[in-house]
mmCIF file of C-alpha atoms and ligand atoms in Angstrom:
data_model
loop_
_atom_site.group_PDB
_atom_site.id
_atom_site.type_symbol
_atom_site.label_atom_id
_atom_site.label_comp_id
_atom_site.label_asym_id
_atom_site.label_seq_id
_atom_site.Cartn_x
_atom_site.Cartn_y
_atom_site.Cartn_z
ATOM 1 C CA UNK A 1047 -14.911 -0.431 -24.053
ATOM 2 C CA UNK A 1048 -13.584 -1.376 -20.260
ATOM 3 C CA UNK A 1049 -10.573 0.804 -19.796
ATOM 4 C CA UNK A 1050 -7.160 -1.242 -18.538
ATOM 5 C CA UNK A 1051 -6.115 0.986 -15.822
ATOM 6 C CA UNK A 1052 -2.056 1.844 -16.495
ATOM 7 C CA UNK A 1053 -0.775 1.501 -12.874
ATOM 8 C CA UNK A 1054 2.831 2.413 -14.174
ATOM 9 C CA UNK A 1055 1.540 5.044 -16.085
ATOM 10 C CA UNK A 1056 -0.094 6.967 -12.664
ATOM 11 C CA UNK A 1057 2.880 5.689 -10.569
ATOM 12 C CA UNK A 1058 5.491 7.038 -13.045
ATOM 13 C CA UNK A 1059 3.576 10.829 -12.903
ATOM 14 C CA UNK A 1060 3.438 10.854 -9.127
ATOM 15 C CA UNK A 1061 7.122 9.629 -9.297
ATOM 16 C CA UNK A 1062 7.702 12.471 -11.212
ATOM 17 C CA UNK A 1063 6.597 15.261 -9.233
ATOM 18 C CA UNK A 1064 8.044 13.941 -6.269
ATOM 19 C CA UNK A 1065 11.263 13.931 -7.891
ATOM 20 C CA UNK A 1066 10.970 17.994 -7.709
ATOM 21 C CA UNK A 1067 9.570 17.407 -4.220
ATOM 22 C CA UNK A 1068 13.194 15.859 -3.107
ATOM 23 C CA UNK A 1069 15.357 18.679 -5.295
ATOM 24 C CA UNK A 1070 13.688 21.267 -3.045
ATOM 25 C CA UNK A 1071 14.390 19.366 0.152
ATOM 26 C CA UNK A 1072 18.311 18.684 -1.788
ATOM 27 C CA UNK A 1073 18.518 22.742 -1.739
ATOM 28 C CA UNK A 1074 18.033 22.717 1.858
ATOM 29 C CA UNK A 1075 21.112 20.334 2.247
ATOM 30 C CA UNK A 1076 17.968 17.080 3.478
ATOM 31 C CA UNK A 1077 18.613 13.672 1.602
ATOM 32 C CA UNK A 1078 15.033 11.777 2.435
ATOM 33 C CA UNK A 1079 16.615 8.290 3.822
ATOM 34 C CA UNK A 1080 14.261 4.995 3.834
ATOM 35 C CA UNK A 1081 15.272 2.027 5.946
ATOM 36 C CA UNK A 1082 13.551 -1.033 4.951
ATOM 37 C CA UNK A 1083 14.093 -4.375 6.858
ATOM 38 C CA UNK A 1084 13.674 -7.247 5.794
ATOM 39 C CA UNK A 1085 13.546 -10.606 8.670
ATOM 40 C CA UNK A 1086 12.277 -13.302 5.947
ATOM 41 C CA UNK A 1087 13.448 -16.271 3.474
ATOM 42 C CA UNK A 1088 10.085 -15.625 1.524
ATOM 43 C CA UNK A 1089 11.009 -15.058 -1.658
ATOM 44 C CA UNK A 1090 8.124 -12.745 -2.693
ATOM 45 C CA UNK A 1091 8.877 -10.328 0.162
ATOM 46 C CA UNK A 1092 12.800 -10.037 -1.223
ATOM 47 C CA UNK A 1093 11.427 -8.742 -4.401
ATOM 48 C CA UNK A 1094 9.051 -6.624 -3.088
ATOM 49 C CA UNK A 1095 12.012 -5.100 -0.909
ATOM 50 C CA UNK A 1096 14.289 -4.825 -3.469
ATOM 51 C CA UNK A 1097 11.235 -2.769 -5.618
ATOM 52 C CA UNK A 1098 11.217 -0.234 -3.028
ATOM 53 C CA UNK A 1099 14.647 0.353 -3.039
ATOM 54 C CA UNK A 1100 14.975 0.729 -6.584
ATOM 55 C CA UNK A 1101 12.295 3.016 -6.641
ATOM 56 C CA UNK A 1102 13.964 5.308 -4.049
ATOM 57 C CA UNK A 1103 16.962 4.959 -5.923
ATOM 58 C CA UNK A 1104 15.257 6.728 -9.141
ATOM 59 C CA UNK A 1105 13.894 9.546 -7.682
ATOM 60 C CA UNK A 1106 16.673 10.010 -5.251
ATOM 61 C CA UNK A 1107 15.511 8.592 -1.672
ATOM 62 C CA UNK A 1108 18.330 7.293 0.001
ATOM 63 C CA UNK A 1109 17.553 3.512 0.529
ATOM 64 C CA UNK A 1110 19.311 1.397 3.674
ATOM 65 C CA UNK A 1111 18.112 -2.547 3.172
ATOM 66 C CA UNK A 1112 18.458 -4.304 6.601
ATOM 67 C CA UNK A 1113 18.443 -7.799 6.005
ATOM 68 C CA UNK A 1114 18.296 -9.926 9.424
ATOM 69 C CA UNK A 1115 17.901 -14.218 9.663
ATOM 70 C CA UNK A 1116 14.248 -15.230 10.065
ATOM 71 C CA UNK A 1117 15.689 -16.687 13.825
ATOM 72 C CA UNK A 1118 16.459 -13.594 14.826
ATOM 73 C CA UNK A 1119 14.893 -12.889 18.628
ATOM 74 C CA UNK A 1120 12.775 -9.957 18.721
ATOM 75 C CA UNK A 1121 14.841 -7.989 20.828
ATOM 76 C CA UNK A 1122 17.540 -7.820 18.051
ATOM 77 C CA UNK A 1123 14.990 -6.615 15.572
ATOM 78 C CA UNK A 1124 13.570 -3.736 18.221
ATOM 79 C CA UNK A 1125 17.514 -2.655 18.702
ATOM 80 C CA UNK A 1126 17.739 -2.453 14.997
ATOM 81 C CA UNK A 1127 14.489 -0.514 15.202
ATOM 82 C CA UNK A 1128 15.579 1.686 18.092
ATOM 83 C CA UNK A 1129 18.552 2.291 16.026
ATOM 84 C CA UNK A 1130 16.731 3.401 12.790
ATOM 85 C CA UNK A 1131 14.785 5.848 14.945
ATOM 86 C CA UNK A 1132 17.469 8.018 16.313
ATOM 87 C CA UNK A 1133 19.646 7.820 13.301
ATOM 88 C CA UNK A 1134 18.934 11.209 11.638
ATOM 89 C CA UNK A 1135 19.500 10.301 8.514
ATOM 90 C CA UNK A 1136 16.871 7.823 8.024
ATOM 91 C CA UNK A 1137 13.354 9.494 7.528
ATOM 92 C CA UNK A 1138 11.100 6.518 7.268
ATOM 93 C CA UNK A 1139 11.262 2.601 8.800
ATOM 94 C CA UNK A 1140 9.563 -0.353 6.777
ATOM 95 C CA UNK A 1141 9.811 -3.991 8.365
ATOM 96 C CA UNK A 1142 8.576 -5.801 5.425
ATOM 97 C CA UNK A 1143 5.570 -8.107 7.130
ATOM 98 C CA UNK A 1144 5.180 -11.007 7.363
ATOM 99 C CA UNK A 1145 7.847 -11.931 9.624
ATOM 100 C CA UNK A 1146 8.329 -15.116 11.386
ATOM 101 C CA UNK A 1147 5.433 -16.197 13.916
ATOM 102 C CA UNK A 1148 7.892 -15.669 17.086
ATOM 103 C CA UNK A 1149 8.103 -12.208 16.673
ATOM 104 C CA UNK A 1150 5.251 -10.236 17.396
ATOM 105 C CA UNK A 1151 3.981 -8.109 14.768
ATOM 106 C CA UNK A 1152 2.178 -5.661 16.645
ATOM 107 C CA UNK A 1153 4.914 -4.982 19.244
ATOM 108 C CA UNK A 1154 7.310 -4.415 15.861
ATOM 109 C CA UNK A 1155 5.236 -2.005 14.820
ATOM 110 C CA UNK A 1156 4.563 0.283 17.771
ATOM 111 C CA UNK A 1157 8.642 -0.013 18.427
ATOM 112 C CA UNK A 1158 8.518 2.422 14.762
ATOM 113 C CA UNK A 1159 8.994 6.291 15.733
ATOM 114 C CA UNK A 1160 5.420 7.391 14.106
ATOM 115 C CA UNK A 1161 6.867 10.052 12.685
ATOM 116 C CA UNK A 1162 9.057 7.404 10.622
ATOM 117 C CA UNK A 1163 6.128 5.059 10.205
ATOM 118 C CA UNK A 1164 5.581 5.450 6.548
ATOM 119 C CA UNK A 1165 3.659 2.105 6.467
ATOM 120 C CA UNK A 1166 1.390 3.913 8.410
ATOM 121 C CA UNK A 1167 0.612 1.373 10.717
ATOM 122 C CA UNK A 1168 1.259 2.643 14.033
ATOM 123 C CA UNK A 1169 -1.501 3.152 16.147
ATOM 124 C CA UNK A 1170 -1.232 6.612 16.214
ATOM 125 C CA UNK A 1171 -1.601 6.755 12.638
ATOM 126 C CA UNK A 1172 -3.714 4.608 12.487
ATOM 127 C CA UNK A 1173 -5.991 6.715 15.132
ATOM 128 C CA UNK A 1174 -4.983 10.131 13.419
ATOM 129 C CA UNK A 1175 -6.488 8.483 10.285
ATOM 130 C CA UNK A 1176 -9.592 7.334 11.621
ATOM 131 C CA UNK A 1177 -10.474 10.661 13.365
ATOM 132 C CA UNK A 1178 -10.007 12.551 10.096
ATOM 133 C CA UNK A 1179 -6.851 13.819 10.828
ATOM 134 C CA UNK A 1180 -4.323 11.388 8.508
ATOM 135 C CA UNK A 1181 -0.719 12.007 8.750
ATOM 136 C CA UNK A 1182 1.336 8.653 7.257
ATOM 137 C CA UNK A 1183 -1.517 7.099 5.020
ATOM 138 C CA UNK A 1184 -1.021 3.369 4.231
ATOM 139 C CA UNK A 1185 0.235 3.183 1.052
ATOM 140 C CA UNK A 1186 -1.765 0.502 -0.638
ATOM 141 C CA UNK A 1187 -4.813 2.100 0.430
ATOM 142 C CA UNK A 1188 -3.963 5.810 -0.562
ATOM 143 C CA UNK A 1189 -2.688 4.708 -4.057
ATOM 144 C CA UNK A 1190 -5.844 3.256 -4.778
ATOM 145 C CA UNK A 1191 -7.526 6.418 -3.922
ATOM 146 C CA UNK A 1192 -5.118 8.186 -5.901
ATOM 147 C CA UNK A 1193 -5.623 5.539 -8.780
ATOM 148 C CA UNK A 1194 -9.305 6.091 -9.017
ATOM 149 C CA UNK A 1195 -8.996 10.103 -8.974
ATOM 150 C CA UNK A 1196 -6.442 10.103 -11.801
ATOM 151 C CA UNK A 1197 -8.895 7.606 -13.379
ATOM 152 C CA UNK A 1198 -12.069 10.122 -12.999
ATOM 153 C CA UNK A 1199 -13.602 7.520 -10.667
ATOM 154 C CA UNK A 1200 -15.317 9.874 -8.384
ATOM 155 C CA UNK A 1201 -15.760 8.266 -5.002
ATOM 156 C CA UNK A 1202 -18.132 10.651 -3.528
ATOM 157 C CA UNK A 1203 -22.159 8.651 -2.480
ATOM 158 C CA UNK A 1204 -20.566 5.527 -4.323
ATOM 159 C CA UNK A 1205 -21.343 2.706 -2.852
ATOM 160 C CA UNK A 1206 -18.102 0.859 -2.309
ATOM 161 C CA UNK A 1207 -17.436 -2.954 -1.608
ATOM 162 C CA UNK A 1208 -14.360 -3.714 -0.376
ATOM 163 C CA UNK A 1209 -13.588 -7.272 -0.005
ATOM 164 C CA UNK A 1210 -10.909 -8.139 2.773
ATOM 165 C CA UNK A 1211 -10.602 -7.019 6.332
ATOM 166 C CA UNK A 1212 -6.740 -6.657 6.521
ATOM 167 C CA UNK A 1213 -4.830 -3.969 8.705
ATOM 168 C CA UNK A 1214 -2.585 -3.571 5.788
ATOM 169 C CA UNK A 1215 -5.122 -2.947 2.973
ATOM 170 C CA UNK A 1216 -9.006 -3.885 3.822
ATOM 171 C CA UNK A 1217 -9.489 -2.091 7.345
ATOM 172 C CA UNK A 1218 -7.536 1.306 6.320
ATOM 173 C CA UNK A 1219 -9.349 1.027 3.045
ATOM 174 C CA UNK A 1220 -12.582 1.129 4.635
ATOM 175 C CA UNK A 1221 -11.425 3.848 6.860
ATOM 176 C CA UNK A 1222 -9.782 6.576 4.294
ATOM 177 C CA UNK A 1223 -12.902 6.240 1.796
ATOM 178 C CA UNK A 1224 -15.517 6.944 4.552
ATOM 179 C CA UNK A 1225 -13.862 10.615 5.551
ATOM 180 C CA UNK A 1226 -15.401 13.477 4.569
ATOM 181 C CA UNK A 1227 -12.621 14.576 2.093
ATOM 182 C CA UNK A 1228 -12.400 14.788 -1.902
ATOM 183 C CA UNK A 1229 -11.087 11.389 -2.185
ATOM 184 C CA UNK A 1230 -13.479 9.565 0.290
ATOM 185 C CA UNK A 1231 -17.260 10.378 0.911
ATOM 186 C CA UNK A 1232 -18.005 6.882 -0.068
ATOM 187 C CA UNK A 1233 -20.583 4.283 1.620
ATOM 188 C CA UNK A 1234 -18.331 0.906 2.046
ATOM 189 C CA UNK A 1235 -19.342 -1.769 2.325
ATOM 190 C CA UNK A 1236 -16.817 -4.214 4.175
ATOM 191 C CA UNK A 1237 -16.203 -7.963 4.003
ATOM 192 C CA UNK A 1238 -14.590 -10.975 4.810
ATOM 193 C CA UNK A 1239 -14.376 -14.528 5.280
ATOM 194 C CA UNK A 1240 -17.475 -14.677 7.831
ATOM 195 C CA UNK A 1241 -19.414 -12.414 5.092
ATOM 196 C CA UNK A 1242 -22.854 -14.100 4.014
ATOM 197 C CA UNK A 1243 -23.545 -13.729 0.015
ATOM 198 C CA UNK A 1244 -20.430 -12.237 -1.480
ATOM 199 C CA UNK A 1245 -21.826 -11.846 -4.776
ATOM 200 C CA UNK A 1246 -24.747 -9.807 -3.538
ATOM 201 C CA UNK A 1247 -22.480 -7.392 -1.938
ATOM 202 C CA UNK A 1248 -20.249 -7.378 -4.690
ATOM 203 C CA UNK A 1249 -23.167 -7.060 -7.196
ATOM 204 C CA UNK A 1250 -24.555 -3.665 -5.276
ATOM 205 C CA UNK A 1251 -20.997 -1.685 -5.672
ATOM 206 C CA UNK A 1252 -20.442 0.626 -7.987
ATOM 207 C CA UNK A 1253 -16.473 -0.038 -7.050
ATOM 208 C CA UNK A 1254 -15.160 -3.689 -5.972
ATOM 209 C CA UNK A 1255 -12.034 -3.015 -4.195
ATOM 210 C CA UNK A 1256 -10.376 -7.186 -4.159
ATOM 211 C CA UNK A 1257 -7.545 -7.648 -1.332
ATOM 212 C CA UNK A 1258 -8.628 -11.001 0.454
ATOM 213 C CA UNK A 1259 -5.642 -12.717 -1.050
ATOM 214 C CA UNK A 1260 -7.190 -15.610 -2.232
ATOM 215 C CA UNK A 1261 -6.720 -16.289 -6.291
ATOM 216 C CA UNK A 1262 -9.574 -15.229 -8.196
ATOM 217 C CA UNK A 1263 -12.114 -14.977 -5.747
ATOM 218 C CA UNK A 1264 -14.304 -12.867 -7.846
ATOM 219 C CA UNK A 1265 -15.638 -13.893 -11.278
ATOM 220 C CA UNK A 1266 -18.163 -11.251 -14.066
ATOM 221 C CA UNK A 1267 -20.275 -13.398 -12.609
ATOM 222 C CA UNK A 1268 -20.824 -11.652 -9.446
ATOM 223 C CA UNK A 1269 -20.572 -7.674 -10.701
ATOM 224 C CA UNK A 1270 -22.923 -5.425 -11.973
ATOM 225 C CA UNK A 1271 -22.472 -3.596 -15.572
ATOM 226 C CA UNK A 1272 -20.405 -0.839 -15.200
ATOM 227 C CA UNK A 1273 -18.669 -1.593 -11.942
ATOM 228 C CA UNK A 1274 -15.073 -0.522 -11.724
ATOM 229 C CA UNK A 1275 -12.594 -3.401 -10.238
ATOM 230 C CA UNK A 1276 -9.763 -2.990 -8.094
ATOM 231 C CA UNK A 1277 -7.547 -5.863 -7.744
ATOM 232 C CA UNK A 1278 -5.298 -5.627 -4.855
ATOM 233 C CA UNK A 1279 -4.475 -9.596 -4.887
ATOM 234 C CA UNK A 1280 -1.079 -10.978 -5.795
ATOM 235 C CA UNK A 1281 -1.358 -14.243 -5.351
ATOM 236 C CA UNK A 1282 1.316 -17.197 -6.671
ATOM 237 C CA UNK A 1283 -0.131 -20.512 -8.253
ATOM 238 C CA UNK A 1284 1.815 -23.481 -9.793
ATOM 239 C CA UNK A 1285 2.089 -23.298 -13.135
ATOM 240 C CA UNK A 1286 3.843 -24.436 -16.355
ATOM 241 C CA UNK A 1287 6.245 -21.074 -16.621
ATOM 242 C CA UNK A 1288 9.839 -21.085 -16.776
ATOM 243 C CA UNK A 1289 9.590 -20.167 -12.977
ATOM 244 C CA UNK A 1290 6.895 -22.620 -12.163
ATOM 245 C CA UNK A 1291 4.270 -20.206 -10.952
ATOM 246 C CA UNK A 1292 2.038 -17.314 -11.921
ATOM 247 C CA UNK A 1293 0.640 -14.013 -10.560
ATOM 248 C CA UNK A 1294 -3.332 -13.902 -10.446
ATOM 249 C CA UNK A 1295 -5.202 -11.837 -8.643
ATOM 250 C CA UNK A 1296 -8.162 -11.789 -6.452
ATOM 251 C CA UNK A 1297 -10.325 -11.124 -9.792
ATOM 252 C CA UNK A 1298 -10.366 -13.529 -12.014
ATOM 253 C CA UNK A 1299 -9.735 -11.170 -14.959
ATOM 254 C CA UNK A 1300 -10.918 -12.497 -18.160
ATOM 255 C CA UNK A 1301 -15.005 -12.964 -16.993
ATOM 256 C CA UNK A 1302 -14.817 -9.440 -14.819
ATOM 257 C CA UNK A 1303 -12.995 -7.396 -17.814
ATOM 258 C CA UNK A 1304 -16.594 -8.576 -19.548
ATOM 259 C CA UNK A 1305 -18.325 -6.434 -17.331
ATOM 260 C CA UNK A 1306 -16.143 -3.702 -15.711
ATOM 261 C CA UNK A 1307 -16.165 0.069 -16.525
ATOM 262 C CA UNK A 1308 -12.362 -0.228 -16.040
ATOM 263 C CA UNK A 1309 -10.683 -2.556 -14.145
ATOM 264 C CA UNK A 1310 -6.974 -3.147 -12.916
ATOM 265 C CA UNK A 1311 -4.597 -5.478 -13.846
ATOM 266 C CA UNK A 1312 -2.378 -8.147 -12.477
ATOM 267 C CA UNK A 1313 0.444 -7.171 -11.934
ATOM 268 C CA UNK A 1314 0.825 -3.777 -13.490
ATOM 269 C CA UNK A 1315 -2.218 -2.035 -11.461
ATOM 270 C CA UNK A 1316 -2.548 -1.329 -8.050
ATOM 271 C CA UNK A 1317 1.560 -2.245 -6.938
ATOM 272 C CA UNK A 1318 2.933 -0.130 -9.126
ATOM 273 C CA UNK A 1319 1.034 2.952 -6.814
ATOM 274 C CA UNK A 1320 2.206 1.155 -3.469
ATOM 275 C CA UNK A 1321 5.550 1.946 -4.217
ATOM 276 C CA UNK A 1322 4.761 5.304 -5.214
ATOM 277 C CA UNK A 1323 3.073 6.505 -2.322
ATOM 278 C CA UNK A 1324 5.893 4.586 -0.056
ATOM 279 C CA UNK A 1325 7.703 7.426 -1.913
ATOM 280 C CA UNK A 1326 5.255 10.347 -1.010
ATOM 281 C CA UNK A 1327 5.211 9.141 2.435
ATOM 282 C CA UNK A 1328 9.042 8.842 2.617
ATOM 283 C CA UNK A 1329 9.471 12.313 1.515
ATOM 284 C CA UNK A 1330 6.496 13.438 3.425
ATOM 285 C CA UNK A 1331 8.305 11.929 6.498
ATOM 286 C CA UNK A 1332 11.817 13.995 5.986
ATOM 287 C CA UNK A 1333 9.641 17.213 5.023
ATOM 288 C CA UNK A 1334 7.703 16.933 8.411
ATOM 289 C CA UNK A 1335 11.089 16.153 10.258
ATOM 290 C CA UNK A 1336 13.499 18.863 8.935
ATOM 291 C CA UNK A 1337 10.503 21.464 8.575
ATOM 292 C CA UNK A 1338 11.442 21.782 4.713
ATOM 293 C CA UNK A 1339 7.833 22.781 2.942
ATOM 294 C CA UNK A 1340 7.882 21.009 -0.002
ATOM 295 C CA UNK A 1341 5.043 21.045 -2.485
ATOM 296 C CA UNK A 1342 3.527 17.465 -2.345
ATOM 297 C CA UNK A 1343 1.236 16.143 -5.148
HETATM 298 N N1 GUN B 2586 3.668 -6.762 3.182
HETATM 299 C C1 GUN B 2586 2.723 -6.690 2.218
HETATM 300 N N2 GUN B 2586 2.376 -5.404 1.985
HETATM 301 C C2 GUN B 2586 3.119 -4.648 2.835
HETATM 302 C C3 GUN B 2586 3.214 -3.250 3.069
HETATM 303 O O1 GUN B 2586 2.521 -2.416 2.455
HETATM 304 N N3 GUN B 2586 4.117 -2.865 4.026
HETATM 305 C C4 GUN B 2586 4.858 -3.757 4.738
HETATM 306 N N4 GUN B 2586 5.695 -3.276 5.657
HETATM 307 N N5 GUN B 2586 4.792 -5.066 4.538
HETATM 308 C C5 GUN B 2586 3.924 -5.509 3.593
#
């Protein structure tokens, strides 16, 4: 039987324990803060936002939404940044990406204090990861980590395909399940839109780990027996709902759940732990900057 991996059910126990995680940083009079921003009309990104900040709400995070017109210049969004950074009540930063083409993304992101970067996207994150020495872990990746271990998916001499080469999810991906640590050891194999035979690639893994963004991209037809599927995609298509589209993801589900070990679902999989680690890294973030120990899971 292919096992339906509960997203909500993983999220909802790491929720949990980092509910005690914010008590003990409540006894030491620290309320973890998260500003997010959000500098887009995309509709998608708004509910994505507003996710986050109901899921700091729950566990107790104090949220701040920032909501700024898609014309704003960039040097309105870097004061608002600047702003964020020395306000001591705010712990951790997210701009929601994408934001409009005139702003550059990169220059956005290295405005971030890194200690408040729990996107972990800031190059020195980014480096710290790379070398083996993570602080901020991006959350998409390190949920999925944390999704396979509470799944029993050992990573260690897998071979690992992961399909997408995005600084978001693919790159850091690749990175996190290479190091020499109980949730990585892995061989990964990485590609992309320039990759030559997919479906050979994707037929070697013993874990497919699906975040091009393009709706089902990968059928049963080109997996192995036995291979577990991550499904990172969330990808809109016109359809006849009462909201005139619907979520697929970058598996198309109903040939792969043929022959997966387990596989994600879409939505109710891998999104579900994005938010939760966005937690653990928001709470991370305030334990690192009030030097409050708190016992992380
Ligand atoms: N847009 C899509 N995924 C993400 C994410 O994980 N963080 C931010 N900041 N923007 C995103």
């Amino acid at each position: 039987m292919t096992e339906i991996i509960d997203g909500n059910e993983i999220a909802d126990r790491i929720k949990t324990e980092l509910e005690v995680c914010v008590e003990t940083l409540g006894n030491h009079g620290v309320t973890p803060g998260l500003a997010t921003v959000l500098m887009s009309d995309d509709s998608a990104s708004g509910t994505y936002v507003n996710m986050k900040q109901r899921a700091c709400e729950e566990i107790g995070i104090k949220g701040r939404h920032h909501e700024l017109d898609p014309g704003t210049s960039s040097d309105t969004l870097e004061d608002r940044i600047e702003a964020l950074n020395e306000n001591p009540d705010v712990h951790g930063i997210l701009v929601q990406m994408p934001i409009p083409d005139h702003v550059d993304e990169q220059t956005i992101l290295e405005r971030i204090d890194p200690m408040k970067d729990v996107d972990g996207f800031h190059p020195e994150n980014v480096g710290k990861l790379v070398t083996g020495d993570p602080r901020l872990k991006p959350c998409t990746p390190h949920g999925i980590q944390r999704l396979l271990a509470e799944t029993g998916v050992e990573t260690a001499g897998k071979d690992i395909t992961v399909v997408g080469r995005s600084n978001i999810v693919g790159k850091p991906m690749m990175n996190l399940l290479v190091q020499k640590d109980n949730l990585g050891n892995a061989t990964v194999t990485t590609c992309h839109s320039r990759t030559n035979n997919l479906a050979e690639k994707t037929r070697n893994a013993d874990i497919v780990i699906a975040a091009a963004g393009v709706p089902e991209l990968i059928d049963g037809s080109m997996l192995s027996e036995d291979t577990v599927v991550i499904d990172v995609g969330v990808n809109r298509v016109d359809a006849d709902t009462g909201k005139g589209y619907e979520l697929v993801g970058d598996i198309e589900f109903e040939s792969a759940v043929e022959q997966a070990d387990a596989i994600t679902p879409v939505p109710g999989g891998v999104g579900p732990l994005t938010i939760a680690m966005l937690l653990y890294n928001t709470v991370k973030a305030a334990s690192l900057q009030e030097n409050v120990d708190v016992d992380l899971p």
